Amino acid sequence: MTSDAGFQNSTTNARSKPLLILHAGTHKTASTYIQERLHLNRDLLKQQSITYQDPCFDRPKAKKLAGELCKYREKRWRRMLSNHKQDQHLLLSAEQFSVPLTNQKCIQNLEELANNFGFKLHIVVFIRSQLDYINSRYIYSLRRFYHSQTFEQFVSDAIEGEMHSEWQQRGRITRRQDVFNFWTYFQPLIEAKKSGLKVSFIPFQQNGNDPFQDLITTIGVAHNQTWEQCTSRHFNRSPGTRGVWMARLLSQKLRENKISTRSIDNSSQIILREEQQRRWMDPAFWGYSRRLKNQVIKHFKNDNDKFAKAAWGTSWTTAFPDDIKLLQRKKQIYQPQSIEEEETMHAITIHLLRRIRHKIKPKLHYRIVDPLERIANFLSPSISLRTIRYVKIHLLQLGKP
């Protein structure tokens, strides 16, 4: 089903075009991990006649090229393709490609561009089951403070085809909101596939499959290779149950204080770092009740089967056997067990809010106040606010003539 081989031989002969392979995510399908594996194995890939456009060494970066597609521009593409060795396939990987590849004009422009430079275009996209995907996108968008919704509200919007993001526009393209309905979201790619474009949709991590190996198999690389592994830091870490609860509370506080997430540097790491420093080892968040799971499955069922037939010539349940495990998975969320515990969580959140505000508008006395507040917060979050007020008052008094 996923072994739609890009090429059968390890070298490109004169009678066949080299491939321009675009791995286009989607979002939250281990793209960072895949790209690190590609980076570590670029020499081995080259032996298989594949040049990986490595963002660590090569320009332009794939992200920039995705942006060019959204603006209907070709300059960077033409420069890259004209400098490429014609005896090598060219592989690019960026989840940002999934935005222009939902636009018919972008797909047509890219296919024509590839053909003009003697390439055959091959697009590879990973598909993640909605149950898993919605849960993951909720955590992702919440820890970036895009919203402060409950999980139930987020699922309701997902079913209605609404997606929370800071960026609704990408170049000249309005970003699609129906990201969880693959039949509608990828309709331009499905139509292009019917017209002869090489498009491979890969079910994400079914039966424990390694997504890197799935990608390699799909583009037709020989199986008997010893691929370099990468460290666990290249797996995107998500906050646990307490972290998700705190992210939602902090997002509410940011909105109450009219602090835009665009003004916060590295916002996605704030909750993760707090978890690490406090050594919270919580279970993974899973927000579904039985009723909510059944609601999601029922809503997407018909379109999922249409998509599976177009993508793989099979049913959705055949493509996603692991959905059975997700249906059996128990709800896993955090709720404070006492008033004192809730007060502690609120105190930690206020501490994070103050640190964010201080970084946006730094003042000299914050260099003393912030470390003291952090120490007090760790020792006893409930007294940290009293401590900081006391220190701040005395620092201001010392500064008076």
GROMACS .gro file of C-alpha atoms in nm:
model
  401
    1MET     CA    1   0.000   0.000   0.000
    2THR     CA    2   0.280   0.246   0.083
    3SER     CA    3   0.554   0.106  -0.139
    4ASP     CA    4   0.473   0.325  -0.439
    5ALA     CA    5   0.834   0.315  -0.551
    6GLY     CA    6   0.983   0.631  -0.693
    7PHE     CA    7   1.243   0.436  -0.887
    8GLN     CA    8   1.359   0.078  -0.912
    9ASN     CA    9   1.726   0.120  -0.999
   10SER     CA   10   1.985   0.303  -0.790
   11THR     CA   11   2.101   0.504  -1.090
   12THR     CA   12   1.914   0.718  -1.339
   13ASN     CA   13   1.957   0.616  -1.698
   14ALA     CA   14   1.925   0.838  -1.999
   15ARG     CA   15   1.577   0.716  -2.085
   16SER     CA   16   1.413   0.810  -1.751
   17LYS     CA   17   1.374   1.147  -1.588
   18PRO     CA   18   1.526   1.212  -1.246
   19LEU     CA   19   1.270   1.259  -0.970
   20LEU     CA   20   1.195   1.580  -0.785
   21ILE     CA   21   1.063   1.434  -0.458
   22LEU     CA   22   0.874   1.656  -0.214
   23HIS     CA   23   0.806   1.519   0.133
   24ALA     CA   24   0.528   1.753   0.248
   25GLY     CA   25   0.452   1.648   0.606
   26THR     CA   26   0.176   1.674   0.708
   27HIS     CA   27   0.200   1.860   1.033
   28LYS     CA   28   0.268   1.645   1.346
   29THR     CA   29   0.383   1.342   1.146
   30ALA     CA   30   0.747   1.326   1.267
   31SER     CA   31   0.883   1.564   1.002
   32THR     CA   32   1.163   1.686   1.232
   33TYR     CA   33   1.270   1.328   1.300
   34ILE     CA   34   1.259   1.235   0.931
   35GLN     CA   35   1.463   1.540   0.833
   36GLU     CA   36   1.731   1.461   1.091
   37ARG     CA   37   1.755   1.104   0.960
   38LEU     CA   38   1.785   1.239   0.605
   39HIS     CA   39   2.058   1.476   0.721
   40LEU     CA   40   2.256   1.199   0.891
   41ASN     CA   41   2.223   0.970   0.588
   42ARG     CA   42   2.276   1.222   0.308
   43ASP     CA   43   2.597   1.048   0.190
   44LEU     CA   44   2.426   0.709   0.180
   45LEU     CA   45   2.135   0.864  -0.006
   46LYS     CA   46   2.377   1.011  -0.259
   47GLN     CA   47   2.511   0.661  -0.321
   48GLN     CA   48   2.151   0.573  -0.411
   49SER     CA   49   2.148   0.864  -0.661
   50ILE     CA   50   1.941   1.089  -0.434
   51THR     CA   51   2.056   1.439  -0.340
   52TYR     CA   52   1.889   1.563  -0.024
   53GLN     CA   53   1.847   1.941  -0.017
   54ASP     CA   54   1.987   1.961   0.337
   55PRO     CA   55   1.892   2.285   0.519
   56CYS     CA   56   2.214   2.254   0.725
   57PHE     CA   57   2.432   2.285   0.414
   58ASP     CA   58   2.224   2.379   0.112
   59ARG     CA   59   2.043   2.693   0.003
   60PRO     CA   60   1.765   2.766  -0.057
   61LYS     CA   61   1.602   2.591   0.235
   62ALA     CA   62   1.292   2.386   0.165
   63LYS     CA   63   1.085   2.616   0.389
   64LYS     CA   64   1.181   2.912   0.171
   65LEU     CA   65   1.089   2.718  -0.141
   66ALA     CA   66   0.747   2.640   0.009
   67GLY     CA   67   0.702   3.013   0.070
   68GLU     CA   68   0.795   3.085  -0.292
   69LEU     CA   69   0.523   2.849  -0.412
   70CYS     CA   70   0.267   3.033  -0.199
   71LYS     CA   71   0.371   3.362  -0.362
   72TYR     CA   72   0.363   3.210  -0.714
   73ARG     CA   73   0.732   3.283  -0.754
   74GLU     CA   74   0.993   3.062  -0.924
   75LYS     CA   75   1.328   3.242  -0.903
   76ARG     CA   76   1.476   3.033  -0.621
   77TRP     CA   77   1.337   2.714  -0.769
   78ARG     CA   78   1.489   2.785  -1.109
   79ARG     CA   79   1.829   2.865  -0.960
   80MET     CA   80   1.831   2.545  -0.755
   81LEU     CA   81   1.709   2.318  -1.036
   82SER     CA   82   1.949   2.466  -1.292
   83ASN     CA   83   2.244   2.395  -1.059
   84HIS     CA   84   2.139   2.038  -0.983
   85LYS     CA   85   2.324   1.740  -1.129
   86GLN     CA   86   2.101   1.571  -1.382
   87ASP     CA   87   2.211   1.219  -1.288
   88GLN     CA   88   2.068   1.258  -0.935
   89HIS     CA   89   1.716   1.258  -0.796
   90LEU     CA   90   1.643   1.561  -0.577
   91LEU     CA   91   1.468   1.525  -0.239
   92LEU     CA   92   1.319   1.812  -0.039
   93SER     CA   93   1.142   1.783   0.296
   94ALA     CA   94   0.932   2.047   0.473
   95GLU     CA   95   0.589   2.025   0.633
   96GLN     CA   96   0.528   2.378   0.499
   97PHE     CA   97   0.481   2.225   0.152
   98SER     CA   98   0.142   2.094   0.265
   99VAL     CA   99  -0.004   2.448   0.240
  100PRO     CA  100   0.070   2.520  -0.132
  101LEU     CA  101  -0.003   2.158  -0.222
  102THR     CA  102  -0.368   2.214  -0.127
  103ASN     CA  103  -0.385   2.479  -0.400
  104GLN     CA  104  -0.447   2.366  -0.758
  105LYS     CA  105  -0.253   2.652  -0.918
  106CYS     CA  106   0.054   2.585  -0.699
  107ILE     CA  107   0.050   2.217  -0.792
  108GLN     CA  108   0.025   2.298  -1.163
  109ASN     CA  109   0.306   2.556  -1.141
  110LEU     CA  110   0.532   2.311  -0.960
  111GLU     CA  111   0.462   2.028  -1.204
  112GLU     CA  112   0.534   2.252  -1.504
  113LEU     CA  113   0.853   2.382  -1.340
  114ALA     CA  114   0.978   2.030  -1.269
  115ASN     CA  115   0.901   1.921  -1.626
  116ASN     CA  116   1.081   2.225  -1.774
  117PHE     CA  117   1.399   2.121  -1.593
  118GLY     CA  118   1.369   1.756  -1.691
  119PHE     CA  119   1.227   1.621  -1.362
  120LYS     CA  120   0.932   1.399  -1.285
  121LEU     CA  121   0.752   1.528  -0.976
  122HIS     CA  122   0.676   1.289  -0.687
  123ILE     CA  123   0.487   1.419  -0.382
  124VAL     CA  124   0.487   1.225  -0.055
  125VAL     CA  125   0.242   1.305   0.226
  126PHE     CA  126   0.188   1.132   0.561
  127ILE     CA  127  -0.169   1.093   0.687
  128ARG     CA  128  -0.244   1.067   1.058
  129SER     CA  129  -0.569   0.921   1.195
  130GLN     CA  130  -0.809   1.197   1.303
  131LEU     CA  131  -0.840   1.065   1.659
  132ASP     CA  132  -0.465   1.090   1.708
  133TYR     CA  133  -0.422   1.396   1.486
  134ILE     CA  134  -0.682   1.617   1.657
  135ASN     CA  135  -0.543   1.531   2.002
  136SER     CA  136  -0.189   1.613   1.886
  137ARG     CA  137  -0.288   1.940   1.716
  138TYR     CA  138  -0.475   2.047   2.030
  139ILE     CA  139  -0.162   2.009   2.241
  140TYR     CA  140   0.054   2.174   1.975
  141SER     CA  141  -0.170   2.480   1.932
  142LEU     CA  142  -0.230   2.514   2.305
  143ARG     CA  143   0.138   2.514   2.405
  144ARG     CA  144   0.192   2.789   2.149
  145PHE     CA  145  -0.098   2.979   2.311
  146TYR     CA  146  -0.299   3.008   1.987
  147HIS     CA  147  -0.621   2.965   2.190
  148SER     CA  148  -0.749   2.867   2.536
  149GLN     CA  149  -1.020   2.623   2.438
  150THR     CA  150  -1.118   2.311   2.622
  151PHE     CA  151  -1.050   1.990   2.433
  152GLU     CA  152  -1.425   1.946   2.373
  153GLN     CA  153  -1.447   2.293   2.215
  154PHE     CA  154  -1.142   2.221   1.998
  155VAL     CA  155  -1.292   1.892   1.873
  156SER     CA  156  -1.618   2.068   1.793
  157ASP     CA  157  -1.432   2.325   1.582
  158ALA     CA  158  -1.225   2.052   1.415
  159ILE     CA  159  -1.544   1.877   1.307
  160GLU     CA  160  -1.677   2.207   1.173
  161GLY     CA  161  -1.358   2.259   0.971
  162GLU     CA  162  -1.204   2.535   1.183
  163MET     CA  163  -0.835   2.542   1.279
  164HIS     CA  164  -0.664   2.778   1.523
  165SER     CA  165  -0.341   2.931   1.403
  166GLU     CA  166  -0.159   3.262   1.422
  167TRP     CA  167  -0.113   3.272   1.045
  168GLN     CA  168  -0.428   3.253   0.833
  169GLN     CA  169  -0.252   3.372   0.518
  170ARG     CA  170   0.059   3.228   0.352
  171GLY     CA  171   0.180   3.444   0.065
  172ARG     CA  172  -0.109   3.470  -0.178
  173ILE     CA  173  -0.283   3.163  -0.038
  174THR     CA  174  -0.543   3.157   0.237
  175ARG     CA  175  -0.461   2.861   0.456
  176ARG     CA  176  -0.721   2.588   0.449
  177GLN     CA  177  -0.900   2.523   0.777
  178ASP     CA  178  -1.041   2.176   0.701
  179VAL     CA  179  -0.709   2.006   0.782
  180PHE     CA  180  -0.873   1.703   0.946
  181ASN     CA  181  -1.094   1.613   0.650
  182PHE     CA  182  -0.840   1.459   0.415
  183TRP     CA  183  -1.094   1.401   0.138
  184THR     CA  184  -1.166   1.775   0.105
  185TYR     CA  185  -0.828   1.911   0.221
  186PHE     CA  186  -0.626   1.710  -0.031
  187GLN     CA  187  -0.881   1.723  -0.314
  188PRO     CA  188  -0.642   1.919  -0.543
  189LEU     CA  189  -0.372   1.653  -0.493
  190ILE     CA  190  -0.621   1.370  -0.542
  191GLU     CA  191  -0.735   1.525  -0.871
  192ALA     CA  192  -0.372   1.573  -0.980
  193LYS     CA  193  -0.304   1.209  -0.892
  194LYS     CA  194  -0.594   1.101  -1.113
  195SER     CA  195  -0.443   1.310  -1.395
  196GLY     CA  196  -0.110   1.128  -1.370
  197LEU     CA  197   0.092   1.315  -1.105
  198LYS     CA  198   0.287   1.079  -0.882
  199VAL     CA  199   0.141   1.125  -0.531
  200SER     CA  200   0.204   0.887  -0.240
  201PHE     CA  201  -0.005   0.910   0.078
  202ILE     CA  202   0.145   0.714   0.369
  203PRO     CA  203  -0.057   0.608   0.678
  204PHE     CA  204   0.140   0.743   0.973
  205GLN     CA  205   0.297   0.495   1.218
  206GLN     CA  206   0.056   0.209   1.163
  207ASN     CA  207   0.156  -0.124   1.321
  208GLY     CA  208   0.459   0.050   1.474
  209ASN     CA  209   0.613   0.148   1.140
  210ASP     CA  210   0.909   0.389   1.139
  211PRO     CA  211   0.808   0.694   0.928
  212PHE     CA  212   1.163   0.735   0.797
  213GLN     CA  213   1.165   0.378   0.672
  214ASP     CA  214   0.819   0.430   0.521
  215LEU     CA  215   0.944   0.734   0.332
  216ILE     CA  216   1.255   0.554   0.209
  217THR     CA  217   1.049   0.256   0.095
  218THR     CA  218   0.797   0.480  -0.081
  219ILE     CA  219   1.060   0.656  -0.291
  220GLY     CA  220   1.208   0.320  -0.389
  221VAL     CA  221   1.544   0.311  -0.209
  222ALA     CA  222   1.701  -0.033  -0.169
  223HIS     CA  223   1.602  -0.199   0.161
  224ASN     CA  224   1.939  -0.347   0.254
  225GLN     CA  225   2.096  -0.026   0.384
  226THR     CA  226   2.238   0.049   0.728
  227TRP     CA  227   2.081   0.383   0.810
  228GLU     CA  228   2.221   0.612   1.079
  229GLN     CA  229   1.991   0.668   1.377
  230CYS     CA  230   1.929   1.002   1.545
  231THR     CA  231   1.902   1.094   1.912
  232SER     CA  232   1.569   1.122   2.093
  233ARG     CA  233   1.596   1.502   2.105
  234HIS     CA  234   1.485   1.506   1.742
  235PHE     CA  235   1.148   1.360   1.839
  236ASN     CA  236   0.913   1.648   1.907
  237ARG     CA  237   0.823   1.631   2.277
  238SER     CA  238   0.474   1.722   2.390
  239PRO     CA  239   0.375   1.842   2.736
  240GLY     CA  240   0.213   1.596   2.976
  241THR     CA  241  -0.124   1.633   3.143
  242ARG     CA  242  -0.020   1.905   3.391
  243GLY     CA  243   0.162   2.094   3.118
  244VAL     CA  244  -0.146   2.096   2.895
  245TRP     CA  245  -0.363   2.220   3.184
  246MET     CA  246  -0.115   2.497   3.260
  247ALA     CA  247  -0.077   2.594   2.893
  248ARG     CA  248  -0.451   2.657   2.872
  249LEU     CA  249  -0.450   2.866   3.192
  250LEU     CA  250  -0.147   3.068   3.078
  251SER     CA  251  -0.311   3.127   2.739
  252GLN     CA  252  -0.614   3.271   2.920
  253LYS     CA  253  -0.387   3.498   3.126
  254LEU     CA  254  -0.205   3.621   2.815
  255ARG     CA  255  -0.533   3.723   2.656
  256GLU     CA  256  -0.655   3.892   2.973
  257ASN     CA  257  -0.332   4.095   2.974
  258LYS     CA  258  -0.354   4.163   2.597
  259ILE     CA  259  -0.018   3.997   2.528
  260SER     CA  260   0.010   3.873   2.169
  261THR     CA  261   0.179   3.537   2.116
  262ARG     CA  262   0.373   3.694   1.829
  263SER     CA  263   0.559   3.905   2.084
  264ILE     CA  264   0.677   3.598   2.279
  265ASP     CA  265   1.013   3.450   2.180
  266ASN     CA  266   1.020   3.069   2.150
  267SER     CA  267   0.671   3.038   2.293
  268SER     CA  268   0.648   2.665   2.220
  269GLN     CA  269   0.923   2.585   2.474
  270ILE     CA  270   0.789   2.774   2.777
  271ILE     CA  271   0.568   2.495   2.914
  272LEU     CA  272   0.812   2.220   2.815
  273ARG     CA  273   1.099   2.388   3.002
  274GLU     CA  274   0.886   2.443   3.309
  275GLU     CA  275   0.796   2.074   3.311
  276GLN     CA  276   1.162   1.977   3.280
  277GLN     CA  277   1.278   2.211   3.556
  278ARG     CA  278   1.007   2.086   3.791
  279ARG     CA  279   1.076   1.727   3.687
  280TRP     CA  280   0.715   1.655   3.608
  281MET     CA  281   0.692   1.308   3.452
  282ASP     CA  282   0.323   1.305   3.369
  283PRO     CA  283   0.142   1.069   3.130
  284ALA     CA  284   0.062   1.187   2.780
  285PHE     CA  285  -0.256   1.390   2.740
  286TRP     CA  286  -0.552   1.210   2.581
  287GLY     CA  287  -0.864   1.423   2.591
  288TYR     CA  288  -1.129   1.192   2.449
  289SER     CA  289  -1.429   1.053   2.627
  290ARG     CA  290  -1.599   0.755   2.465
  291ARG     CA  291  -1.877   0.982   2.338
  292LEU     CA  292  -1.628   1.224   2.181
  293LYS     CA  293  -1.433   0.946   2.007
  294ASN     CA  294  -1.750   0.806   1.856
  295GLN     CA  295  -1.854   1.153   1.743
  296VAL     CA  296  -1.524   1.207   1.557
  297ILE     CA  297  -1.528   0.865   1.392
  298LYS     CA  298  -1.891   0.898   1.282
  299HIS     CA  299  -1.835   1.246   1.137
  300PHE     CA  300  -1.533   1.156   0.922
  301LYS     CA  301  -1.628   0.798   0.831
  302ASN     CA  302  -1.774   0.850   0.482
  303ASP     CA  303  -1.509   1.096   0.365
  304ASN     CA  304  -1.234   0.879   0.515
  305ASP     CA  305  -1.348   0.583   0.308
  306LYS     CA  306  -1.361   0.796  -0.007
  307PHE     CA  307  -1.011   0.924   0.065
  308ALA     CA  308  -0.874   0.575   0.139
  309LYS     CA  309  -1.017   0.442  -0.187
  310ALA     CA  310  -0.860   0.728  -0.387
  311ALA     CA  311  -0.526   0.712  -0.203
  312TRP     CA  312  -0.475   0.336  -0.158
  313GLY     CA  313  -0.762   0.155  -0.325
  314THR     CA  314  -0.878   0.017   0.010
  315SER     CA  315  -1.097   0.105   0.309
  316TRP     CA  316  -0.998   0.339   0.591
  317THR     CA  317  -1.005   0.062   0.852
  318THR     CA  318  -0.765  -0.144   0.641
  319ALA     CA  319  -0.523   0.149   0.611
  320PHE     CA  320  -0.551   0.238   0.981
  321PRO     CA  321  -0.563  -0.082   1.189
  322ASP     CA  322  -0.429   0.105   1.492
  323ASP     CA  323  -0.754   0.301   1.525
  324ILE     CA  324  -0.882   0.007   1.732
  325LYS     CA  325  -0.616   0.080   1.996
  326LEU     CA  326  -0.710   0.448   1.998
  327LEU     CA  327  -1.075   0.360   2.054
  328GLN     CA  328  -0.977   0.157   2.359
  329ARG     CA  329  -0.744   0.421   2.503
  330LYS     CA  330  -0.860   0.571   2.834
  331LYS     CA  331  -0.908   0.943   2.887
  332GLN     CA  332  -0.599   1.098   3.048
  333ILE     CA  333  -0.623   1.458   3.167
  334TYR     CA  334  -0.518   1.658   3.474
  335GLN     CA  335  -0.744   1.816   3.735
  336PRO     CA  336  -0.616   1.968   4.062
  337GLN     CA  337  -0.715   1.743   4.353
  338SER     CA  338  -0.740   2.017   4.614
  339ILE     CA  339  -0.775   2.394   4.653
  340GLU     CA  340  -0.410   2.410   4.763
  341GLU     CA  341  -0.295   2.223   4.453
  342GLU     CA  342  -0.496   2.453   4.226
  343GLU     CA  343  -0.354   2.761   4.403
  344THR     CA  344  -0.004   2.625   4.346
  345MET     CA  345  -0.068   2.574   3.973
  346HIS     CA  346  -0.211   2.925   3.945
  347ALA     CA  347   0.093   3.070   4.125
  348ILE     CA  348   0.330   2.894   3.882
  349THR     CA  349   0.125   3.027   3.589
  350ILE     CA  350   0.138   3.384   3.723
  351HIS     CA  351   0.513   3.346   3.762
  352LEU     CA  352   0.542   3.242   3.394
  353LEU     CA  353   0.319   3.533   3.290
  354ARG     CA  354   0.543   3.779   3.474
  355ARG     CA  355   0.856   3.634   3.314
  356ILE     CA  356   0.700   3.667   2.968
  357ARG     CA  357   0.602   4.028   3.037
  358HIS     CA  358   0.950   4.106   3.169
  359LYS     CA  359   1.113   3.967   2.855
  360ILE     CA  360   0.887   4.174   2.631
  361LYS     CA  361   0.950   4.497   2.828
  362PRO     CA  362   1.273   4.443   3.023
  363LYS     CA  363   1.374   4.674   3.308
  364LEU     CA  364   1.697   4.679   3.506
  365HIS     CA  365   1.552   4.561   3.839
  366TYR     CA  366   1.397   4.254   3.667
  367ARG     CA  367   1.747   4.101   3.653
  368ILE     CA  368   1.737   4.075   4.032
  369VAL     CA  369   1.364   4.021   4.078
  370ASP     CA  370   1.316   3.734   3.830
  371PRO     CA  371   1.578   3.493   3.974
  372LEU     CA  372   1.455   3.561   4.329
  373GLU     CA  373   1.096   3.504   4.227
  374ARG     CA  374   1.190   3.179   4.055
  375ILE     CA  375   1.368   3.051   4.367
  376ALA     CA  376   1.073   3.148   4.586
  377ASN     CA  377   0.835   2.991   4.336
  378PHE     CA  378   1.018   2.659   4.349
  379LEU     CA  379   1.038   2.661   4.727
  380SER     CA  380   0.675   2.755   4.772
  381PRO     CA  381   0.471   2.886   4.478
  382SER     CA  382   0.203   3.020   4.714
  383ILE     CA  383   0.442   3.270   4.874
  384SER     CA  384   0.629   3.372   4.559
  385LEU     CA  385   0.400   3.665   4.479
  386ARG     CA  386   0.435   3.810   4.832
  387THR     CA  387   0.813   3.766   4.805
  388ILE     CA  388   0.837   3.947   4.473
  389ARG     CA  389   0.625   4.239   4.591
  390TYR     CA  390   0.848   4.280   4.897
  391VAL     CA  391   1.170   4.270   4.692
  392LYS     CA  392   1.034   4.505   4.426
  393ILE     CA  393   0.925   4.767   4.684
  394HIS     CA  394   1.268   4.769   4.851
  395LEU     CA  395   1.454   4.786   4.517
  396LEU     CA  396   1.245   5.085   4.414
  397GLN     CA  397   1.310   5.252   4.752
  398LEU     CA  398   1.684   5.196   4.713
  399GLY     CA  399   1.669   5.367   4.375
  400LYS     CA  400   1.511   5.684   4.519
  401PRO     CA  401   1.737   5.986   4.589
   0.00000   0.00000   0.00000
